[in-house]
Short mmCIF file of C-alpha atoms in Angstrom, two decimals:
data_model
loop_
_atom_site.label_atom_id
_atom_site.label_comp_id
_atom_site.label_asym_id
_atom_site.label_seq_id
_atom_site.Cartn_x
_atom_site.Cartn_y
_atom_site.Cartn_z
CA MET A 1 -92.86 -46.92 -33.71
CA GLU A 2 -89.96 -47.94 -31.46
CA ASN A 3 -91.31 -50.74 -29.30
CA ARG A 4 -88.74 -53.52 -29.42
CA TYR A 5 -88.88 -54.04 -25.66
CA THR A 6 -92.66 -54.29 -25.45
CA ARG A 7 -92.75 -56.45 -28.57
CA GLY A 8 -89.89 -58.61 -27.30
CA LEU A 9 -91.76 -59.45 -24.10
CA ALA A 10 -94.96 -60.08 -26.05
CA ASP A 11 -93.17 -62.38 -28.48
CA PHE A 12 -91.58 -64.34 -25.63
CA ALA A 13 -94.83 -64.76 -23.71
CA SER A 14 -96.94 -65.69 -26.71
CA SER A 15 -94.50 -68.27 -28.07
CA LEU A 16 -93.25 -69.90 -24.86
CA GLU A 17 -93.73 -73.68 -24.85
CA TYR A 18 -93.40 -76.14 -22.00
CA ASP A 19 -90.50 -77.97 -23.64
CA ALA A 20 -88.49 -74.71 -23.84
CA ILE A 21 -88.49 -74.36 -20.06
CA PRO A 22 -85.51 -76.06 -18.40
CA PRO A 23 -86.50 -78.99 -16.12
CA GLU A 24 -85.17 -77.30 -12.98
CA VAL A 25 -87.27 -74.20 -13.72
CA ARG A 26 -90.40 -76.31 -14.21
CA GLU A 27 -89.82 -78.00 -10.86
CA ARG A 28 -89.21 -74.71 -9.08
CA LEU A 29 -92.30 -73.21 -10.69
CA LYS A 30 -94.52 -75.98 -9.30
CA VAL A 31 -93.12 -75.42 -5.82
CA LEU A 32 -93.76 -71.67 -6.11
CA ILE A 33 -97.33 -72.31 -7.26
CA LEU A 34 -97.94 -74.65 -4.33
CA ASP A 35 -96.69 -72.04 -1.88
CA ALA A 36 -98.87 -69.28 -3.33
CA LEU A 37 -102.01 -71.40 -3.23
CA GLY A 38 -101.37 -72.25 0.42
CA CYS A 39 -101.10 -68.55 1.19
CA ALA A 40 -104.39 -67.90 -0.59
CA LEU A 41 -106.22 -70.60 1.32
CA TYR A 42 -105.08 -69.15 4.62
CA GLY A 43 -106.12 -65.71 3.39
CA ALA A 44 -109.71 -66.82 2.89
CA ARG A 45 -110.33 -66.55 6.64
CA LEU A 46 -109.06 -62.97 7.04
CA GLU A 47 -111.35 -60.04 7.78
CA TRP A 48 -110.26 -57.85 4.86
CA CYS A 49 -110.66 -60.73 2.42
CA ARG A 50 -114.15 -61.41 3.75
CA ILE A 51 -115.17 -57.75 3.43
CA LEU A 52 -113.90 -57.66 -0.14
CA ARG A 53 -115.71 -60.90 -1.05
CA ASP A 54 -118.97 -59.78 0.51
CA THR A 55 -118.79 -56.48 -1.35
CA LEU A 56 -118.08 -58.16 -4.69
CA LEU A 57 -120.85 -60.72 -4.13
CA SER A 58 -123.31 -57.89 -3.56
CA LEU A 59 -122.37 -56.43 -6.95
CA ASP A 60 -121.70 -59.50 -9.06
CA LYS A 61 -124.06 -62.46 -9.49
CA THR A 62 -121.89 -64.16 -12.12
CA ALA A 63 -120.68 -67.51 -10.83
CA SER A 64 -118.07 -68.57 -13.34
CA CYS A 65 -115.00 -68.79 -11.07
CA SER A 66 -114.16 -70.09 -7.60
CA VAL A 67 -113.11 -67.90 -4.72
CA TRP A 68 -110.42 -70.12 -3.24
CA GLY A 69 -110.99 -71.65 0.18
CA THR A 70 -114.70 -70.78 0.06
CA SER A 71 -117.87 -72.07 -1.59
CA GLN A 72 -118.44 -68.68 -3.20
CA ARG A 73 -118.13 -67.87 -6.90
CA LEU A 74 -117.66 -64.66 -8.89
CA SER A 75 -116.95 -63.51 -12.42
CA ALA A 76 -113.40 -64.13 -13.63
CA PRO A 77 -112.13 -60.56 -13.04
CA HIS A 78 -113.68 -60.30 -9.60
CA ALA A 79 -112.40 -63.77 -8.67
CA ALA A 80 -108.91 -62.66 -9.71
CA LEU A 81 -109.28 -59.60 -7.48
CA ALA A 82 -110.49 -61.64 -4.49
CA ASN A 83 -108.01 -64.50 -4.91
CA GLY A 84 -105.02 -62.21 -5.46
CA THR A 85 -105.95 -60.36 -2.30
CA GLN A 86 -105.99 -63.67 -0.44
CA VAL A 87 -102.55 -64.70 -1.72
CA GLN A 88 -101.06 -61.42 -0.49
CA GLY A 89 -103.40 -61.21 2.48
CA PHE A 90 -101.04 -62.03 5.35
CA GLU A 91 -97.46 -61.28 4.22
CA LEU A 92 -96.77 -64.95 3.57
CA ASP A 93 -96.31 -65.10 -0.18
CA ASP A 94 -93.27 -65.16 -2.44
CA VAL A 95 -91.10 -62.23 -3.48
CA HIS A 96 -88.60 -61.57 -6.25
CA ARG A 97 -86.29 -59.41 -4.16
CA ALA A 98 -84.36 -57.71 -6.95
CA GLY A 99 -87.52 -57.13 -8.98
CA VAL A 100 -89.51 -56.08 -5.87
CA LEU A 101 -92.53 -58.13 -6.84
CA HIS A 102 -94.82 -60.77 -5.27
CA VAL A 103 -95.18 -62.88 -8.40
CA GLY A 104 -97.64 -65.65 -7.56
CA ALA A 105 -100.21 -63.22 -6.18
CA VAL A 106 -100.57 -61.50 -9.55
CA VAL A 107 -99.96 -64.38 -11.97
CA LEU A 108 -102.02 -67.25 -10.57
CA PRO A 109 -105.42 -65.62 -9.89
CA ALA A 110 -105.60 -64.35 -13.48
CA LEU A 111 -104.29 -67.58 -15.01
CA ILE A 112 -106.49 -69.95 -12.99
CA ALA A 113 -109.51 -67.80 -13.90
CA VAL A 114 -108.61 -68.36 -17.56
CA ALA A 115 -108.21 -72.10 -16.99
CA GLU A 116 -111.55 -72.29 -15.21
CA THR A 117 -113.51 -70.41 -17.86
CA ARG A 118 -111.76 -71.84 -20.93
CA LYS A 119 -111.83 -75.55 -20.26
CA GLY A 120 -109.20 -77.79 -21.82
CA MET A 121 -105.95 -76.05 -20.88
CA ASP A 122 -103.68 -78.94 -19.96
CA GLY A 123 -101.07 -78.82 -17.23
CA LYS A 124 -98.12 -78.27 -19.56
CA THR A 125 -99.82 -75.27 -21.18
CA PHE A 126 -100.67 -73.95 -17.71
CA LEU A 127 -97.02 -74.18 -16.66
CA ALA A 128 -95.88 -72.43 -19.85
CA ALA A 129 -98.38 -69.62 -19.22
CA ALA A 130 -97.32 -69.33 -15.59
CA ALA A 131 -93.67 -69.18 -16.65
CA ALA A 132 -94.50 -66.36 -19.07
CA GLY A 133 -95.82 -64.34 -16.12
CA TYR A 134 -93.07 -65.31 -13.68
CA GLU A 135 -90.47 -64.24 -16.24
CA THR A 136 -92.14 -61.02 -17.38
CA GLY A 137 -92.99 -59.40 -14.04
CA PRO A 138 -89.54 -59.52 -12.42
CA ARG A 139 -87.95 -58.12 -15.57
CA VAL A 140 -90.15 -55.04 -15.38
CA GLY A 141 -89.19 -54.73 -11.72
CA LEU A 142 -85.48 -55.00 -12.58
CA CYS A 143 -85.97 -52.34 -15.23
CA MET A 144 -87.47 -49.91 -12.71
CA GLY A 145 -85.06 -50.76 -9.87
CA PRO A 146 -85.57 -50.43 -6.10
CA GLN A 147 -85.91 -46.66 -6.46
CA HIS A 148 -89.41 -47.35 -7.83
CA ILE A 149 -90.71 -48.47 -4.43
CA GLY A 150 -88.44 -45.87 -2.84
CA GLN A 151 -90.49 -43.17 -4.58
CA GLY A 152 -93.64 -44.49 -2.92
CA TRP A 153 -95.07 -46.79 -5.58
CA HIS A 154 -96.12 -50.25 -4.43
CA SER A 155 -94.07 -52.01 -7.07
CA GLY A 156 -95.75 -55.37 -6.62
CA ALA A 157 -98.94 -53.75 -7.83
CA THR A 158 -97.52 -51.48 -10.51
CA VAL A 159 -95.22 -53.95 -12.26
CA GLY A 160 -97.47 -56.90 -11.40
CA VAL A 161 -100.01 -55.98 -14.09
CA PHE A 162 -97.53 -57.07 -16.76
CA ALA A 163 -96.92 -60.45 -15.14
CA ALA A 164 -100.66 -61.11 -14.99
CA ALA A 165 -101.23 -59.94 -18.56
CA ALA A 166 -98.43 -62.10 -19.93
CA ALA A 167 -99.68 -65.23 -18.14
CA ALA A 168 -103.32 -64.67 -19.05
CA SER A 169 -102.44 -63.93 -22.67
CA ARG A 170 -100.44 -67.15 -22.98
CA GLY A 171 -103.27 -69.03 -21.29
CA LEU A 172 -105.69 -67.62 -23.88
CA ASN A 173 -103.22 -68.53 -26.64
CA LEU A 174 -103.03 -64.95 -27.93
CA ASP A 175 -100.56 -64.22 -30.71
CA CYS A 176 -97.73 -61.71 -30.33
CA GLY A 177 -99.75 -58.76 -31.61
CA ARG A 178 -102.64 -59.27 -29.21
CA THR A 179 -100.29 -60.02 -26.32
CA LEU A 180 -98.54 -56.72 -27.06
CA HIS A 181 -101.88 -54.93 -26.72
CA ALA A 182 -102.66 -56.85 -23.53
CA LEU A 183 -99.42 -55.52 -22.02
CA GLY A 184 -100.33 -52.00 -23.16
CA ILE A 185 -103.82 -52.23 -21.65
CA ALA A 186 -102.45 -53.62 -18.40
CA GLY A 187 -99.75 -50.96 -18.13
CA THR A 188 -102.16 -48.05 -18.21
CA GLN A 189 -104.02 -49.58 -15.24
CA ALA A 190 -100.89 -49.82 -13.06
CA ALA A 191 -101.38 -48.34 -9.59
CA GLY A 192 -100.58 -48.77 -5.91
CA LEU A 193 -99.34 -46.38 -3.20
CA MET A 194 -96.98 -47.44 -0.41
CA ALA A 195 -98.70 -45.22 2.15
CA ALA A 196 -101.11 -48.16 2.44
CA GLN A 197 -98.44 -49.99 4.47
CA TYR A 198 -99.11 -47.93 7.60
CA GLY A 199 -102.21 -49.92 8.55
CA ALA A 200 -104.70 -49.77 5.67
CA MET A 201 -106.50 -52.91 4.57
CA VAL A 202 -106.20 -51.74 0.98
CA LYS A 203 -102.51 -52.69 0.96
CA ARG A 204 -103.66 -56.32 0.91
CA MET A 205 -105.81 -55.65 -2.17
CA HIS A 206 -103.07 -54.23 -4.40
CA ALA A 207 -101.95 -57.60 -5.79
CA GLY A 208 -105.52 -58.70 -6.49
CA ARG A 209 -106.24 -55.47 -8.34
CA SER A 210 -103.05 -55.93 -10.34
CA SER A 211 -104.01 -59.48 -11.29
CA GLN A 212 -107.46 -58.30 -12.29
CA SER A 213 -105.96 -55.53 -14.45
CA GLY A 214 -103.71 -57.98 -16.26
CA LEU A 215 -106.64 -60.31 -16.87
CA TYR A 216 -108.70 -57.42 -18.25
CA GLY A 217 -105.81 -56.61 -20.57
CA ALA A 218 -105.72 -60.13 -22.00
CA LEU A 219 -109.51 -60.50 -22.30
CA LEU A 220 -109.90 -57.15 -24.03
CA ALA A 221 -106.97 -57.73 -26.38
CA GLU A 222 -108.43 -61.11 -27.34
CA ARG A 223 -111.45 -59.25 -28.76
CA GLY A 224 -109.38 -56.69 -30.64
CA PHE A 225 -109.28 -53.88 -28.08
CA THR A 226 -106.01 -51.98 -28.44
CA GLY A 227 -103.55 -50.77 -25.84
CA ILE A 228 -100.36 -48.69 -25.72
CA GLU A 229 -98.13 -50.52 -28.20
CA ASN A 230 -94.96 -48.90 -26.84
CA VAL A 231 -95.94 -48.89 -23.19
CA PHE A 232 -92.30 -49.25 -22.06
CA GLU A 233 -90.70 -47.06 -24.73
CA ALA A 234 -93.02 -44.03 -24.87
CA GLY A 235 -91.22 -40.86 -23.82
CA TYR A 236 -94.33 -39.00 -22.72
CA GLY A 237 -96.75 -41.02 -20.59
CA GLY A 238 -94.91 -44.30 -20.95
CA PHE A 239 -94.62 -46.66 -18.01
CA CYS A 240 -90.88 -46.22 -17.46
CA THR A 241 -90.71 -42.44 -17.78
CA THR A 242 -93.91 -41.73 -15.86
CA PHE A 243 -93.35 -44.05 -12.90
CA SER A 244 -89.70 -43.01 -12.54
CA ARG A 245 -90.45 -39.31 -13.13
CA SER A 246 -87.37 -39.25 -15.34
CA THR A 247 -85.87 -40.12 -18.68
CA ASP A 248 -83.03 -42.18 -17.24
CA ARG A 249 -83.81 -43.67 -13.79
CA PHE A 250 -84.64 -47.05 -15.28
CA ASP A 251 -82.89 -49.62 -17.45
CA ARG A 252 -84.98 -50.96 -20.33
CA SER A 253 -82.27 -53.44 -21.27
CA GLN A 254 -83.33 -55.50 -18.22
CA LEU A 255 -86.62 -56.25 -19.94
CA LEU A 256 -85.01 -58.53 -22.50
CA SER A 257 -81.63 -59.30 -20.92
CA GLY A 258 -81.10 -63.07 -20.96
CA LEU A 259 -84.73 -63.69 -21.86
CA GLY A 260 -85.20 -67.42 -22.35
CA GLU A 261 -81.70 -68.12 -21.01
CA VAL A 262 -81.55 -66.56 -17.54
CA TRP A 263 -84.75 -67.63 -15.78
CA GLN A 264 -86.00 -65.07 -13.26
CA THR A 265 -88.34 -67.71 -11.85
CA MET A 266 -85.29 -69.11 -10.05
CA GLY A 267 -84.89 -65.75 -8.29
CA VAL A 268 -88.29 -65.88 -6.62
CA ALA A 269 -87.91 -66.38 -2.87
CA LEU A 270 -90.33 -67.87 -0.36
CA LYS A 271 -91.23 -66.56 3.08
CA PHE A 272 -91.06 -68.39 6.38
CA TYR A 273 -91.98 -65.39 8.49
CA SER A 274 -95.42 -63.78 8.28
CA CYS A 275 -94.10 -60.29 7.66
CA VAL A 276 -92.71 -58.06 4.94
CA ALA A 277 -89.67 -59.51 3.14
CA SER A 278 -87.50 -56.53 4.12
CA ASN A 279 -87.48 -57.87 7.70
CA HIS A 280 -86.43 -61.47 7.06
CA THR A 281 -82.65 -61.09 6.95
CA THR A 282 -82.74 -59.22 10.25
CA LEU A 283 -84.88 -61.90 11.89
CA ASP A 284 -82.56 -64.62 10.60
CA ALA A 285 -79.54 -62.72 11.97
CA LEU A 286 -81.17 -62.43 15.40
CA ARG A 287 -81.99 -66.15 15.47
CA ALA A 288 -78.38 -66.93 14.61
CA LEU A 289 -77.13 -64.62 17.38
CA GLN A 290 -79.42 -66.27 19.92
CA ALA A 291 -78.16 -69.69 18.85
CA GLU A 292 -74.57 -68.59 19.45
CA ARG A 293 -75.17 -66.64 22.66
CA PRO A 294 -78.69 -67.13 24.08
CA PHE A 295 -80.39 -63.99 25.40
CA ARG A 296 -83.93 -63.08 26.41
CA ALA A 297 -86.00 -60.10 25.33
CA ASP A 298 -85.80 -58.58 28.83
CA GLU A 299 -82.00 -58.54 28.60
CA VAL A 300 -82.01 -56.23 25.57
CA GLU A 301 -80.94 -52.62 26.06
CA ARG A 302 -80.92 -51.61 22.41
CA ILE A 303 -80.90 -53.07 18.91
CA VAL A 304 -79.69 -51.21 15.82
CA VAL A 305 -80.47 -52.60 12.37
CA HIS A 306 -78.40 -51.28 9.47
CA GLY A 307 -80.25 -51.68 6.17
CA SER A 308 -80.66 -50.12 2.76
CA PRO A 309 -82.43 -46.75 2.55
CA VAL A 310 -85.33 -48.54 0.83
CA THR A 311 -85.61 -50.92 3.80
CA VAL A 312 -85.65 -47.95 6.18
CA ASP A 313 -88.50 -46.34 4.22
CA HIS A 314 -90.36 -49.61 3.79
CA ALA A 315 -90.04 -51.05 7.29
CA GLY A 316 -87.99 -48.77 9.55
CA TRP A 317 -90.56 -46.16 10.51
CA ALA A 318 -91.58 -45.55 14.13
CA TYR A 319 -94.25 -48.08 15.01
CA GLU A 320 -97.80 -47.02 15.79
CA PRO A 321 -100.56 -49.61 16.42
CA ARG A 322 -102.78 -48.90 13.43
CA GLY A 323 -103.71 -52.47 12.59
CA LEU A 324 -102.23 -55.81 11.60
CA THR A 325 -100.85 -54.42 8.34
CA SER A 326 -98.58 -51.99 10.16
CA ALA A 327 -97.59 -54.71 12.67
CA GLN A 328 -96.48 -57.10 9.94
CA LEU A 329 -94.63 -54.46 7.96
CA ASN A 330 -92.80 -52.69 10.77
CA MET A 331 -89.25 -53.90 11.41
CA ALA A 332 -89.09 -52.99 15.09
CA PHE A 333 -92.43 -54.64 15.89
CA CYS A 334 -91.42 -57.84 14.07
CA VAL A 335 -88.08 -57.92 15.92
CA ALA A 336 -89.96 -57.54 19.20
CA THR A 337 -92.38 -60.29 18.16
CA LEU A 338 -89.57 -62.73 17.41
CA LEU A 339 -87.73 -62.04 20.67
CA LEU A 340 -90.81 -62.13 22.89
CA GLU A 341 -92.81 -64.87 21.19
CA GLY A 342 -90.00 -67.03 19.83
CA ALA A 343 -91.48 -67.01 16.32
CA CYS A 344 -92.90 -64.63 13.74
CA PHE A 345 -95.51 -66.62 11.84
CA VAL A 346 -99.30 -66.57 11.56
CA GLU A 347 -99.92 -67.53 15.19
CA GLN A 348 -98.02 -64.45 16.37
CA PHE A 349 -100.16 -62.03 14.32
CA GLN A 350 -103.67 -62.67 15.49
CA PRO A 351 -106.09 -59.73 15.95
CA GLY A 352 -105.14 -57.62 18.95
CA CYS A 353 -101.42 -58.34 18.77
CA GLU A 354 -100.81 -54.91 17.25
CA THR A 355 -101.59 -53.29 20.61
CA ASP A 356 -99.50 -55.70 22.71
CA ALA A 357 -97.82 -53.37 25.23
CA ARG A 358 -94.80 -55.67 25.69
CA ARG A 359 -94.04 -55.76 21.98
CA ILE A 360 -94.54 -52.02 21.58
CA ALA A 361 -92.19 -51.32 24.51
CA LEU A 362 -89.47 -53.55 23.08
CA ALA A 363 -90.00 -52.13 19.58
CA ARG A 364 -89.08 -48.70 20.95
CA ARG A 365 -85.64 -50.10 21.75
CA VAL A 366 -85.09 -51.00 18.09
CA GLU A 367 -83.65 -48.48 15.64
CA VAL A 368 -83.36 -48.96 11.88
CA VAL A 369 -80.71 -46.83 10.15
CA ALA A 370 -79.72 -46.45 6.52
CA ASP A 371 -76.48 -47.90 5.19
CA PRO A 372 -75.86 -46.61 1.64
CA ALA A 373 -73.15 -49.25 1.20
CA ILE A 374 -75.89 -51.90 1.03
CA THR A 375 -77.64 -50.02 -1.78
CA ALA A 376 -74.32 -49.77 -3.60
CA ARG A 377 -74.20 -53.57 -3.77
CA GLY A 378 -77.19 -53.57 -6.13
CA ALA A 379 -80.89 -54.45 -6.10
CA LYS A 380 -80.24 -58.13 -5.43
CA HIS A 381 -78.85 -57.24 -2.00
CA ARG A 382 -81.41 -54.63 -0.97
CA HIS A 383 -82.56 -56.77 1.98
CA ALA A 384 -79.07 -57.29 3.41
CA ALA A 385 -78.76 -56.21 7.04
CA ARG A 386 -76.24 -55.78 9.82
CA VAL A 387 -77.66 -56.13 13.34
CA GLU A 388 -76.09 -54.79 16.54
CA VAL A 389 -77.50 -55.98 19.88
CA ALA A 390 -76.56 -54.27 23.16
CA LEU A 391 -77.52 -56.19 26.28
CA LYS A 392 -78.07 -54.65 29.71
CA ASP A 393 -75.04 -56.43 31.14
CA GLY A 394 -72.77 -54.65 28.67
CA THR A 395 -72.49 -57.51 26.17
CA ARG A 396 -72.32 -56.42 22.53
CA LEU A 397 -73.35 -58.79 19.73
CA GLU A 398 -73.25 -58.29 15.99
CA GLY A 399 -74.75 -60.37 13.20
CA ARG A 400 -75.35 -60.09 9.47
CA GLY A 401 -78.01 -61.31 7.12
CA ASP A 402 -77.79 -61.40 3.36
CA ALA A 403 -79.75 -64.37 2.05
CA PRO A 404 -82.69 -65.42 4.26
CA ARG A 405 -84.10 -68.93 4.25
CA GLY A 406 -86.20 -69.40 1.14
CA SER A 407 -84.12 -67.02 -0.98
CA GLU A 408 -82.45 -67.89 -4.25
CA GLU A 409 -79.12 -68.52 -2.49
CA ASN A 410 -80.71 -70.46 0.36
CA PHE A 411 -83.87 -71.94 -1.12
CA ALA A 412 -86.12 -74.12 0.99
CA SER A 413 -86.36 -77.87 0.62
CA LEU A 414 -89.48 -79.40 -0.91
CA ALA A 415 -90.36 -80.84 2.52
CA GLU A 416 -90.25 -77.36 4.07
CA VAL A 417 -92.49 -75.89 1.37
CA VAL A 418 -94.98 -78.76 1.60
CA GLU A 419 -95.08 -78.39 5.41
CA LYS A 420 -95.84 -74.69 5.09
CA PHE A 421 -98.48 -75.31 2.40
CA GLU A 422 -100.27 -78.01 4.40
CA LYS A 423 -100.30 -75.89 7.54
CA LEU A 424 -101.79 -72.89 5.74
CA ALA A 425 -104.20 -74.82 3.53
CA ALA A 426 -105.66 -76.64 6.56
CA ALA A 427 -107.25 -73.33 7.58
CA ALA A 428 -109.71 -73.68 4.68
CA LEU A 429 -109.76 -77.26 3.39
CA PRO A 430 -110.04 -80.77 4.90
CA ALA A 431 -106.87 -82.85 4.96
CA LYS A 432 -107.90 -85.11 2.07
CA ARG A 433 -108.50 -82.11 -0.21
CA VAL A 434 -105.23 -80.51 0.89
CA HIS A 435 -103.34 -83.64 -0.13
CA GLU A 436 -105.18 -83.88 -3.46
CA LEU A 437 -104.33 -80.28 -4.26
CA ARG A 438 -100.71 -80.79 -3.27
CA ASP A 439 -100.40 -83.80 -5.56
CA ALA A 440 -102.15 -82.04 -8.44
CA VAL A 441 -99.79 -79.07 -8.30
CA LEU A 442 -96.63 -81.14 -7.94
CA GLY A 443 -97.79 -83.27 -10.87
CA LEU A 444 -99.12 -80.39 -12.96
CA GLU A 445 -97.48 -81.54 -16.19
CA ASP A 446 -99.71 -84.65 -16.12
CA LEU A 447 -102.95 -82.79 -15.45
CA PRO A 448 -105.33 -83.11 -18.44
CA ASP A 449 -107.27 -79.98 -17.48
CA ALA A 450 -105.85 -77.22 -15.26
CA ALA A 451 -109.40 -76.27 -14.27
CA ARG A 452 -108.99 -79.14 -11.80
CA LEU A 453 -106.94 -76.75 -9.65
CA ALA A 454 -109.90 -74.41 -9.25
CA ALA A 455 -112.15 -77.30 -8.27
CA LEU A 456 -109.71 -78.46 -5.61
CA LEU A 457 -109.30 -74.92 -4.28
CA ALA A 458 -113.03 -74.52 -3.66
CA ALA A 459 -114.25 -75.35 -0.17
#
């Protein structure tokens, strides 16, 4: 059987040790973990997260794992589902732009569930397991390319199962053979449709379901259950061929390229707007234009955003007020929000904002058009944008965005990440607990038992 790519990822994940991770990657990983947990704690208060929790609690009386930011408990797989949904619940969490994946939302719920149910995993082992997931997931995304989401698959959910399986397998200390099966079990559960972005609550659940699927893969493989051993290589029904609907619209070499040398963890970006990542470069460009030549929303005649075709499909559709999901994902609505409200964070997306007549009217003055030249620059630049602003007095302004704040090229400072974390976490936890959790994450390598994270995350 030809499965060198699947086996290569399994070998890497199962054998990765803390000391093999470069110091700068370890430090970045802790910052990424802190950010994701802050997002999850804010998510605990959201309607769709509450509905999901209440439904799971009605079905599942197992109380082995915490639901973060609450006093509720569920079985490990259901906790992974609920907690992953909370991380991705309000368009606040990280993104690997080139790999088109929200990494923390799929890795951490599965891994913390393992830590909570298998006591004794120290902080260094936890970080090694997390790194296994943060390295595996983006590589699958790079293999599939931006055309994967362009075809309508929610890539964060489809490729995310492998990130979760790799992390959970390393957390369970599975050998290469069982980790290989965990990847194969996870891969056959991959799912997620981008039509959910037009207002459906289920879009928020995709990451949680992906994390749950990866955890199932690791738990089943631990007991000897077998999966697709060549999940990436199989010609008929394999992940790459099936999800690309082709034999060549993917690049398997990306799965192992630079593995253990080029750390994809360093390519994970953070968000400082509460909206889809495709919109951030445009919002940054508008802020820069306003700083150079101040203008008000009522002065705008028209705005044209030039982006990649994937950005147009993902965020450039004509806005209709179908719920907060559509408001946070729609480019024109987010542009209107920034110009009218002066910010685009959680406060600007409270229930009812999606029907704000002022924002809708201004959004109709915003057009998003495809620029194939951006796609030609490669997946790493898929969020690049050129913004043209026409004012009613005849003034014409033009700005560009390529690397938004929080991206690999323009990463946030530790102070900025901590500020964001503390603001979000305060929605669910008292200040003392927020500070204890912050210190535990930033000092993870010294933690004797990573289950401490779950205890601190519980309200």
